[in-house]
Amino acid sequence: METRETRMAHAGWTQNLIAAGRLQDGERVLVVVDEPLAPEGAELLAAVQDAGADARLELWTGERPLQKAPQAVLDAAETADLSLFLAEKPLPEEGGARFTLLQTMTAHGGRQIFLGFVDGELLRGELSQPASDLERPARDLLAQLEGAETIRVRGRSGTDLTLRIAGRPWRSDALPLQPGQMANYPGGEVFVAPHSDGADGVLVVDLTVPYTVEGLVDEPVVLRFEGGRVTSIEGGRAAQLLREIVEGAGKGGDVIAELGIGFNPTVSPRGHVMLDEKAARTAHVAIGRNTGPYGGDNEASIHIDCVFSEPEVEADGKRVELPRYAP
């Protein structure tokens, strides 16, 4: 069945999400927003309803940080075909609750798109611009990476990590969203979940660590990995706050979770993790949970993406040709 065109004019960002979610006429759609985005949630609800969906709006609300997703949200997710989840103020401690919603959606073949750290200004501005078609570079990268057993990734500021990924699937949010999959918006990365004991070396984060300082890091954050676990976190204020998050997360919070490679040329790093991790000439390494659609097996209450610049990648010793757009 073809995607149905909306009958009325709606904001560009709502149309971008409808297109990214591959909304089909008559599908059941769950719109979830936190309380600061309640007006935008109502706007998105109207747009998806006008696109022919049976839509429902639920608030991500309760005593924060939430220990579990609101029951009304989970009940709706049990039968929804598509979930569009927008959060202006996601909390690191709510990673488990967010994953519960994601797993509820994908377990029955539902699809989910998540936008974190967004506000009305960003939605009506940059995220309302026409989306880039990045399927071709995504498929090119996947062709170079699929089947590799070991990845070595280096970065301009000193990152040098070896990751063991044998048997783990590479995925991309730049391909058409399929049943049982999740994506962020905007898209523009390929990613993989390394084995929980499969990370050794140093990660130097010179761009972004969410939930710490505002914007870009105050100074590079240096994480050392041994046998898949973080053995030290050094640096300035951002490093201190990241240490506190990891220490408070408990079991699994210090374990390698993801390697992602960004290739979206329309995005420039600015200290906004959901954009920075997609930007061309960046990569990110995450620690914490990587179960479900990520393809891993490490359970944790957090998932923290750490973004660095100018990656160089080798797959089983062979250089991976990354898209090199002009700075």
mmCIF file of C-alpha atoms in Angstrom:
data_model
loop_
_atom_site.group_PDB
_atom_site.id
_atom_site.type_symbol
_atom_site.label_atom_id
_atom_site.label_comp_id
_atom_site.label_asym_id
_atom_site.label_seq_id
_atom_site.Cartn_x
_atom_site.Cartn_y
_atom_site.Cartn_z
ATOM 1 C CA MET A 1 0.000 0.000 0.000
ATOM 2 C CA GLU A 2 1.408 3.418 -0.915
ATOM 3 C CA THR A 3 2.035 6.096 1.693
ATOM 4 C CA ARG A 4 -0.963 8.419 1.813
ATOM 5 C CA GLU A 5 -0.466 12.134 1.245
ATOM 6 C CA THR A 6 -1.793 14.449 3.914
ATOM 7 C CA ARG A 7 -4.951 16.389 3.127
ATOM 8 C CA MET A 8 -3.878 19.598 4.863
ATOM 9 C CA ALA A 9 -0.687 21.628 5.177
ATOM 10 C CA HIS A 10 1.334 20.781 8.267
ATOM 11 C CA ALA A 11 4.749 21.811 9.578
ATOM 12 C CA GLY A 12 7.740 20.503 7.689
ATOM 13 C CA TRP A 13 9.084 18.537 10.647
ATOM 14 C CA THR A 14 5.821 16.588 10.970
ATOM 15 C CA GLN A 15 5.958 15.702 7.277
ATOM 16 C CA ASN A 16 9.581 14.609 7.616
ATOM 17 C CA LEU A 17 8.691 12.270 10.471
ATOM 18 C CA ILE A 18 5.704 10.862 8.600
ATOM 19 C CA ALA A 19 7.942 10.138 5.614
ATOM 20 C CA ALA A 20 10.778 8.694 7.734
ATOM 21 C CA GLY A 21 8.330 6.424 9.563
ATOM 22 C CA ARG A 22 6.911 5.205 6.244
ATOM 23 C CA LEU A 23 3.409 5.775 7.535
ATOM 24 C CA GLN A 24 0.741 3.789 5.710
ATOM 25 C CA ASP A 25 -2.952 4.593 5.454
ATOM 26 C CA GLY A 26 -4.879 3.110 8.369
ATOM 27 C CA GLU A 27 -1.876 2.285 10.555
ATOM 28 C CA ARG A 28 -1.991 2.725 14.319
ATOM 29 C CA VAL A 29 0.447 5.399 15.454
ATOM 30 C CA LEU A 30 1.581 6.184 18.992
ATOM 31 C CA VAL A 31 2.876 9.723 19.499
ATOM 32 C CA VAL A 32 4.857 10.083 22.737
ATOM 33 C CA VAL A 33 6.242 13.381 24.046
ATOM 34 C CA ASP A 34 7.520 14.661 27.352
ATOM 35 C CA GLU A 35 5.619 17.515 28.950
ATOM 36 C CA PRO A 36 7.633 20.451 27.498
ATOM 37 C CA LEU A 37 6.691 19.200 24.021
ATOM 38 C CA ALA A 38 2.960 18.727 24.656
ATOM 39 C CA PRO A 39 1.973 21.425 22.081
ATOM 40 C CA GLU A 40 4.247 19.850 19.461
ATOM 41 C CA GLY A 41 2.794 16.450 20.321
ATOM 42 C CA ALA A 42 -0.692 17.729 19.560
ATOM 43 C CA GLU A 43 0.592 19.199 16.282
ATOM 44 C CA LEU A 44 2.181 15.889 15.280
ATOM 45 C CA LEU A 45 -0.960 13.986 16.265
ATOM 46 C CA ALA A 46 -3.055 16.150 13.944
ATOM 47 C CA ALA A 47 -0.599 15.630 11.083
ATOM 48 C CA VAL A 48 -0.520 11.829 11.351
ATOM 49 C CA GLN A 49 -4.296 11.682 11.709
ATOM 50 C CA ASP A 50 -4.664 13.784 8.593
ATOM 51 C CA ALA A 51 -2.276 11.379 6.845
ATOM 52 C CA GLY A 52 -4.816 8.606 7.419
ATOM 53 C CA ALA A 53 -3.523 7.082 10.660
ATOM 54 C CA ASP A 54 -5.392 5.919 13.721
ATOM 55 C CA ALA A 55 -3.272 7.996 16.091
ATOM 56 C CA ARG A 56 -2.984 8.351 19.849
ATOM 57 C CA LEU A 57 -1.003 10.862 21.939
ATOM 58 C CA GLU A 58 0.545 9.913 25.290
ATOM 59 C CA LEU A 59 2.749 11.913 27.642
ATOM 60 C CA TRP A 60 6.059 10.639 28.975
ATOM 61 C CA THR A 61 5.203 11.793 32.455
ATOM 62 C CA GLY A 62 5.397 10.841 36.107
ATOM 63 C CA GLU A 63 7.934 11.179 38.898
ATOM 64 C CA ARG A 64 11.223 11.806 37.115
ATOM 65 C CA PRO A 65 13.449 10.026 36.546
ATOM 66 C CA LEU A 66 10.977 7.341 35.492
ATOM 67 C CA GLN A 67 11.864 3.853 36.633
ATOM 68 C CA LYS A 68 9.603 2.407 33.944
ATOM 69 C CA ALA A 69 7.667 3.703 30.981
ATOM 70 C CA PRO A 70 4.157 5.022 31.771
ATOM 71 C CA GLN A 71 1.696 2.137 31.601
ATOM 72 C CA ALA A 72 -0.577 3.966 29.175
ATOM 73 C CA VAL A 73 2.380 4.318 26.798
ATOM 74 C CA LEU A 74 3.222 0.603 27.023
ATOM 75 C CA ASP A 75 -0.416 -0.388 26.564
ATOM 76 C CA ALA A 76 -0.640 1.656 23.379
ATOM 77 C CA ALA A 77 2.710 0.307 22.146
ATOM 78 C CA GLU A 78 1.408 -3.257 22.326
ATOM 79 C CA THR A 79 -0.690 -2.698 19.206
ATOM 80 C CA ALA A 80 0.904 0.327 17.517
ATOM 81 C CA ASP A 81 2.463 -0.050 14.080
ATOM 82 C CA LEU A 82 4.608 3.077 14.481
ATOM 83 C CA SER A 83 5.807 5.078 17.468
ATOM 84 C CA LEU A 84 7.078 8.666 17.160
ATOM 85 C CA PHE A 85 8.818 9.593 20.433
ATOM 86 C CA LEU A 86 9.982 13.183 21.032
ATOM 87 C CA ALA A 87 11.786 14.241 24.208
ATOM 88 C CA GLU A 88 13.100 17.692 25.039
ATOM 89 C CA LYS A 89 14.657 16.579 28.306
ATOM 90 C CA PRO A 90 15.589 12.870 28.202
ATOM 91 C CA LEU A 91 17.360 11.712 31.356
ATOM 92 C CA PRO A 92 20.219 9.187 31.417
ATOM 93 C CA GLU A 93 18.557 7.259 34.255
ATOM 94 C CA GLU A 94 15.508 6.682 32.053
ATOM 95 C CA GLY A 95 17.410 4.672 29.468
ATOM 96 C CA GLY A 96 15.853 1.451 30.732
ATOM 97 C CA ALA A 97 12.352 2.891 30.534
ATOM 98 C CA ARG A 98 12.931 4.125 26.988
ATOM 99 C CA PHE A 99 14.275 0.731 25.974
ATOM 100 C CA THR A 100 11.193 -0.964 27.410
ATOM 101 C CA LEU A 101 9.029 1.102 25.072
ATOM 102 C CA LEU A 102 11.319 0.342 22.145
ATOM 103 C CA GLN A 103 11.305 -3.386 22.828
ATOM 104 C CA THR A 104 7.517 -3.399 23.256
ATOM 105 C CA MET A 105 7.215 -1.787 19.830
ATOM 106 C CA THR A 106 9.721 -3.903 17.955
ATOM 107 C CA ALA A 107 8.762 -7.236 19.558
ATOM 108 C CA HIS A 108 5.577 -7.373 17.471
ATOM 109 C CA GLY A 109 7.085 -5.820 14.343
ATOM 110 C CA GLY A 110 6.350 -2.193 15.156
ATOM 111 C CA ARG A 111 8.624 0.650 14.092
ATOM 112 C CA GLN A 112 9.949 3.521 16.200
ATOM 113 C CA ILE A 113 11.556 6.888 15.534
ATOM 114 C CA PHE A 114 13.113 8.748 18.468
ATOM 115 C CA LEU A 115 14.132 12.408 18.685
ATOM 116 C CA GLY A 116 15.947 13.418 21.861
ATOM 117 C CA PHE A 117 17.040 16.849 23.121
ATOM 118 C CA VAL A 118 14.687 18.600 20.691
ATOM 119 C CA ASP A 119 12.577 21.693 21.251
ATOM 120 C CA GLY A 120 10.034 23.606 19.240
ATOM 121 C CA GLU A 121 12.639 25.933 17.754
ATOM 122 C CA LEU A 122 14.758 23.053 16.427
ATOM 123 C CA LEU A 123 11.694 21.240 15.087
ATOM 124 C CA ARG A 124 10.359 24.286 13.271
ATOM 125 C CA GLY A 125 13.826 25.257 12.048
ATOM 126 C CA GLU A 126 16.481 22.796 10.957
ATOM 127 C CA LEU A 127 14.337 19.670 11.297
ATOM 128 C CA SER A 128 11.691 21.150 8.990
ATOM 129 C CA GLN A 129 14.146 21.357 6.098
ATOM 130 C CA PRO A 130 13.861 18.716 3.340
ATOM 131 C CA ALA A 131 15.549 15.480 4.378
ATOM 132 C CA SER A 132 18.582 14.209 2.476
ATOM 133 C CA ASP A 133 18.474 10.838 0.721
ATOM 134 C CA LEU A 134 21.467 8.989 2.211
ATOM 135 C CA GLU A 135 20.593 5.454 1.169
ATOM 136 C CA ARG A 136 23.429 5.164 -1.360
ATOM 137 C CA PRO A 137 26.319 6.068 1.021
ATOM 138 C CA ALA A 138 24.726 3.863 3.678
ATOM 139 C CA ARG A 139 24.705 0.847 1.385
ATOM 140 C CA ASP A 140 28.274 1.562 0.279
ATOM 141 C CA LEU A 141 29.502 1.607 3.867
ATOM 142 C CA LEU A 142 27.560 -1.516 4.775
ATOM 143 C CA ALA A 143 29.081 -3.357 1.816
ATOM 144 C CA GLN A 144 32.564 -2.559 3.131
ATOM 145 C CA LEU A 145 31.790 -3.463 6.748
ATOM 146 C CA GLU A 146 29.463 -6.462 6.687
ATOM 147 C CA GLY A 147 31.135 -9.747 7.569
ATOM 148 C CA ALA A 148 34.111 -8.119 9.302
ATOM 149 C CA GLU A 149 35.281 -9.654 12.555
ATOM 150 C CA THR A 150 37.492 -6.862 13.905
ATOM 151 C CA ILE A 151 37.226 -3.089 13.563
ATOM 152 C CA ARG A 152 39.979 -0.628 14.372
ATOM 153 C CA VAL A 153 38.874 2.976 14.671
ATOM 154 C CA ARG A 154 41.123 5.985 15.178
ATOM 155 C CA GLY A 155 40.359 9.676 15.555
ATOM 156 C CA ARG A 156 42.060 13.045 15.144
ATOM 157 C CA SER A 157 42.385 13.636 18.890
ATOM 158 C CA GLY A 158 43.892 10.264 19.783
ATOM 159 C CA THR A 159 41.161 7.633 19.637
ATOM 160 C CA ASP A 160 42.597 4.178 18.902
ATOM 161 C CA LEU A 161 40.141 1.365 19.641
ATOM 162 C CA THR A 162 40.020 -2.238 18.523
ATOM 163 C CA LEU A 163 36.530 -3.759 18.547
ATOM 164 C CA ARG A 164 35.503 -7.381 18.134
ATOM 165 C CA ILE A 165 32.225 -7.650 16.194
ATOM 166 C CA ALA A 166 32.222 -11.128 14.603
ATOM 167 C CA GLY A 167 28.650 -12.231 13.886
ATOM 168 C CA ARG A 168 27.113 -8.894 14.885
ATOM 169 C CA PRO A 169 24.854 -7.181 12.303
ATOM 170 C CA TRP A 170 25.602 -3.748 10.901
ATOM 171 C CA ARG A 171 22.553 -1.512 10.639
ATOM 172 C CA SER A 172 21.715 1.945 9.349
ATOM 173 C CA ASP A 173 19.028 4.528 9.993
ATOM 174 C CA ALA A 174 19.503 5.878 6.466
ATOM 175 C CA LEU A 175 17.717 2.921 4.883
ATOM 176 C CA PRO A 176 13.916 2.655 4.625
ATOM 177 C CA LEU A 177 12.531 1.818 8.080
ATOM 178 C CA GLN A 178 11.349 -1.789 8.222
ATOM 179 C CA PRO A 179 9.060 -3.666 10.665
ATOM 180 C CA GLY A 180 10.821 -4.350 13.958
ATOM 181 C CA GLN A 181 13.356 -1.550 13.447
ATOM 182 C CA MET A 182 14.119 1.756 15.121
ATOM 183 C CA ALA A 183 15.755 4.957 13.923
ATOM 184 C CA ASN A 184 16.568 8.462 15.056
ATOM 185 C CA TYR A 185 15.767 11.576 13.065
ATOM 186 C CA PRO A 186 17.605 12.932 11.195
ATOM 187 C CA GLY A 187 19.316 9.784 9.934
ATOM 188 C CA GLY A 188 22.852 9.334 8.712
ATOM 189 C CA GLU A 189 24.809 6.574 10.441
ATOM 190 C CA VAL A 190 25.754 2.928 10.246
ATOM 191 C CA PHE A 191 26.208 1.154 13.573
ATOM 192 C CA VAL A 192 27.103 -2.149 15.184
ATOM 193 C CA ALA A 193 27.061 -3.643 18.692
ATOM 194 C CA PRO A 194 30.522 -5.018 19.611
ATOM 195 C CA HIS A 195 30.804 -8.047 21.881
ATOM 196 C CA SER A 196 30.680 -7.112 25.552
ATOM 197 C CA ASP A 197 34.317 -8.172 26.055
ATOM 198 C CA GLY A 198 35.419 -6.902 22.656
ATOM 199 C CA ALA A 199 36.847 -3.417 23.145
ATOM 200 C CA ASP A 200 40.445 -2.507 23.906
ATOM 201 C CA GLY A 201 42.262 0.790 23.615
ATOM 202 C CA VAL A 202 41.489 4.460 24.112
ATOM 203 C CA LEU A 203 38.534 6.652 23.118
ATOM 204 C CA VAL A 204 39.147 10.409 23.034
ATOM 205 C CA VAL A 205 35.858 12.292 22.792
ATOM 206 C CA ASP A 206 36.489 15.770 21.396
ATOM 207 C CA LEU A 207 32.911 16.668 20.427
ATOM 208 C CA THR A 208 29.912 15.564 22.483
ATOM 209 C CA VAL A 209 28.975 13.608 25.608
ATOM 210 C CA PRO A 210 25.236 13.927 26.342
ATOM 211 C CA TYR A 211 23.832 14.487 29.834
ATOM 212 C CA THR A 212 27.031 16.300 30.890
ATOM 213 C CA VAL A 213 27.968 19.850 29.865
ATOM 214 C CA GLU A 214 25.915 22.056 27.560
ATOM 215 C CA GLY A 215 27.179 21.962 23.998
ATOM 216 C CA LEU A 216 30.576 20.578 23.063
ATOM 217 C CA VAL A 217 32.804 19.079 25.755
ATOM 218 C CA ASP A 218 34.814 21.546 27.822
ATOM 219 C CA GLU A 219 37.930 19.463 27.159
ATOM 220 C CA PRO A 220 38.505 16.048 25.569
ATOM 221 C CA VAL A 221 37.097 13.129 27.559
ATOM 222 C CA VAL A 222 39.449 10.129 27.579
ATOM 223 C CA LEU A 223 37.963 6.664 28.181
ATOM 224 C CA ARG A 224 40.227 3.628 28.356
ATOM 225 C CA PHE A 225 38.811 0.187 27.548
ATOM 226 C CA GLU A 226 40.117 -3.222 28.518
ATOM 227 C CA GLY A 227 38.231 -6.421 27.764
ATOM 228 C CA GLY A 228 35.146 -4.436 26.784
ATOM 229 C CA ARG A 229 34.917 -2.378 29.970
ATOM 230 C CA VAL A 230 35.816 1.210 30.735
ATOM 231 C CA THR A 231 38.743 1.241 33.166
ATOM 232 C CA SER A 232 39.103 5.032 33.490
ATOM 233 C CA ILE A 233 37.421 8.282 32.461
ATOM 234 C CA GLU A 234 39.621 11.374 32.484
ATOM 235 C CA GLY A 235 39.236 15.016 31.468
ATOM 236 C CA GLY A 236 37.398 18.072 32.700
ATOM 237 C CA ARG A 237 33.842 18.748 33.817
ATOM 238 C CA ALA A 238 32.242 16.563 31.141
ATOM 239 C CA ALA A 239 34.449 13.641 32.210
ATOM 240 C CA GLN A 240 33.522 14.131 35.854
ATOM 241 C CA LEU A 241 29.803 14.118 35.084
ATOM 242 C CA LEU A 242 30.149 11.065 32.837
ATOM 243 C CA ARG A 243 31.962 9.192 35.642
ATOM 244 C CA GLU A 244 29.078 9.991 37.988
ATOM 245 C CA ILE A 245 26.515 8.726 35.467
ATOM 246 C CA VAL A 246 28.416 5.482 34.887
ATOM 247 C CA GLU A 247 28.978 4.899 38.605
ATOM 248 C CA GLY A 248 25.292 5.456 39.306
ATOM 249 C CA ALA A 249 24.153 3.174 36.498
ATOM 250 C CA GLY A 250 25.263 -0.049 38.137
ATOM 251 C CA LYS A 251 25.865 -3.292 36.284
ATOM 252 C CA GLY A 252 26.571 -3.019 32.578
ATOM 253 C CA GLY A 253 26.888 0.752 32.481
ATOM 254 C CA ASP A 254 30.632 0.649 31.803
ATOM 255 C CA VAL A 255 30.470 -1.906 28.969
ATOM 256 C CA ILE A 256 31.007 -1.198 25.277
ATOM 257 C CA ALA A 257 27.649 -0.891 23.516
ATOM 258 C CA GLU A 258 28.000 0.536 20.014
ATOM 259 C CA LEU A 259 30.207 1.887 17.286
ATOM 260 C CA GLY A 260 28.503 4.307 14.916
ATOM 261 C CA ILE A 261 29.854 6.135 11.873
ATOM 262 C CA GLY A 262 28.161 9.351 10.739
ATOM 263 C CA PHE A 263 27.870 10.490 7.116
ATOM 264 C CA ASN A 264 25.137 13.140 6.913
ATOM 265 C CA PRO A 265 26.686 16.162 5.118
ATOM 266 C CA THR A 266 23.879 18.547 6.077
ATOM 267 C CA VAL A 267 24.662 18.334 9.825
ATOM 268 C CA SER A 268 27.516 20.095 11.626
ATOM 269 C CA PRO A 269 28.569 19.176 15.192
ATOM 270 C CA ARG A 270 27.384 21.703 17.746
ATOM 271 C CA GLY A 271 27.061 19.780 21.025
ATOM 272 C CA HIS A 272 23.699 18.159 20.231
ATOM 273 C CA VAL A 273 24.235 14.413 20.348
ATOM 274 C CA MET A 274 21.256 13.404 18.196
ATOM 275 C CA LEU A 275 22.622 15.598 15.403
ATOM 276 C CA ASP A 276 26.356 15.303 16.016
ATOM 277 C CA GLU A 277 26.382 11.501 15.841
ATOM 278 C CA LYS A 278 24.917 11.686 12.324
ATOM 279 C CA ALA A 279 27.300 14.351 11.014
ATOM 280 C CA ALA A 280 29.755 13.458 8.290
ATOM 281 C CA ARG A 281 33.364 13.153 9.488
ATOM 282 C CA THR A 282 32.291 11.939 12.937
ATOM 283 C CA ALA A 283 31.955 8.622 14.722
ATOM 284 C CA HIS A 284 30.633 7.667 18.120
ATOM 285 C CA VAL A 285 31.205 4.944 20.658
ATOM 286 C CA ALA A 286 28.498 4.182 23.202
ATOM 287 C CA ILE A 287 28.598 2.440 26.549
ATOM 288 C CA GLY A 288 25.711 0.712 28.300
ATOM 289 C CA ARG A 289 22.725 -1.133 26.888
ATOM 290 C CA ASN A 290 22.778 -2.568 23.365
ATOM 291 C CA THR A 291 20.059 -5.213 23.385
ATOM 292 C CA GLY A 292 17.013 -5.333 21.112
ATOM 293 C CA PRO A 293 17.390 -3.628 17.725
ATOM 294 C CA TYR A 294 21.050 -2.810 18.386
ATOM 295 C CA GLY A 295 21.887 -6.502 18.060
ATOM 296 C CA GLY A 296 23.881 -6.902 21.286
ATOM 297 C CA ASP A 297 23.415 -8.656 24.613
ATOM 298 C CA ASN A 298 24.525 -6.172 27.289
ATOM 299 C CA GLU A 299 21.785 -5.018 29.639
ATOM 300 C CA ALA A 300 22.167 -1.692 31.430
ATOM 301 C CA SER A 301 20.101 1.268 32.593
ATOM 302 C CA ILE A 302 21.972 3.740 30.354
ATOM 303 C CA HIS A 303 23.132 4.150 26.748
ATOM 304 C CA ILE A 304 25.605 7.028 26.380
ATOM 305 C CA ASP A 305 26.900 8.003 22.919
ATOM 306 C CA CYS A 306 30.314 9.697 22.869
ATOM 307 C CA VAL A 307 31.031 11.556 19.619
ATOM 308 C CA PHE A 308 34.493 12.271 18.185
ATOM 309 C CA SER A 309 35.826 13.812 14.987
ATOM 310 C CA GLU A 310 37.659 12.667 11.858
ATOM 311 C CA PRO A 311 37.464 8.877 12.250
ATOM 312 C CA GLU A 312 39.613 6.444 10.315
ATOM 313 C CA VAL A 313 38.241 2.910 10.160
ATOM 314 C CA GLU A 314 39.768 -0.451 9.275
ATOM 315 C CA ALA A 315 37.746 -3.641 8.857
ATOM 316 C CA ASP A 316 39.858 -6.775 9.306
ATOM 317 C CA GLY A 317 42.917 -4.669 8.509
ATOM 318 C CA LYS A 318 41.488 -3.113 5.339
ATOM 319 C CA ARG A 319 40.839 0.626 5.197
ATOM 320 C CA VAL A 320 37.165 1.571 4.964
ATOM 321 C CA GLU A 321 36.509 4.409 2.534
ATOM 322 C CA LEU A 322 34.289 6.872 4.398
ATOM 323 C CA PRO A 323 32.307 9.606 2.646
ATOM 324 C CA ARG A 324 34.578 12.661 2.649
ATOM 325 C CA TYR A 325 32.462 15.723 2.130
ATOM 326 C CA ALA A 326 34.066 19.135 2.145
ATOM 327 C CA PRO A 327 34.322 20.624 5.662
#
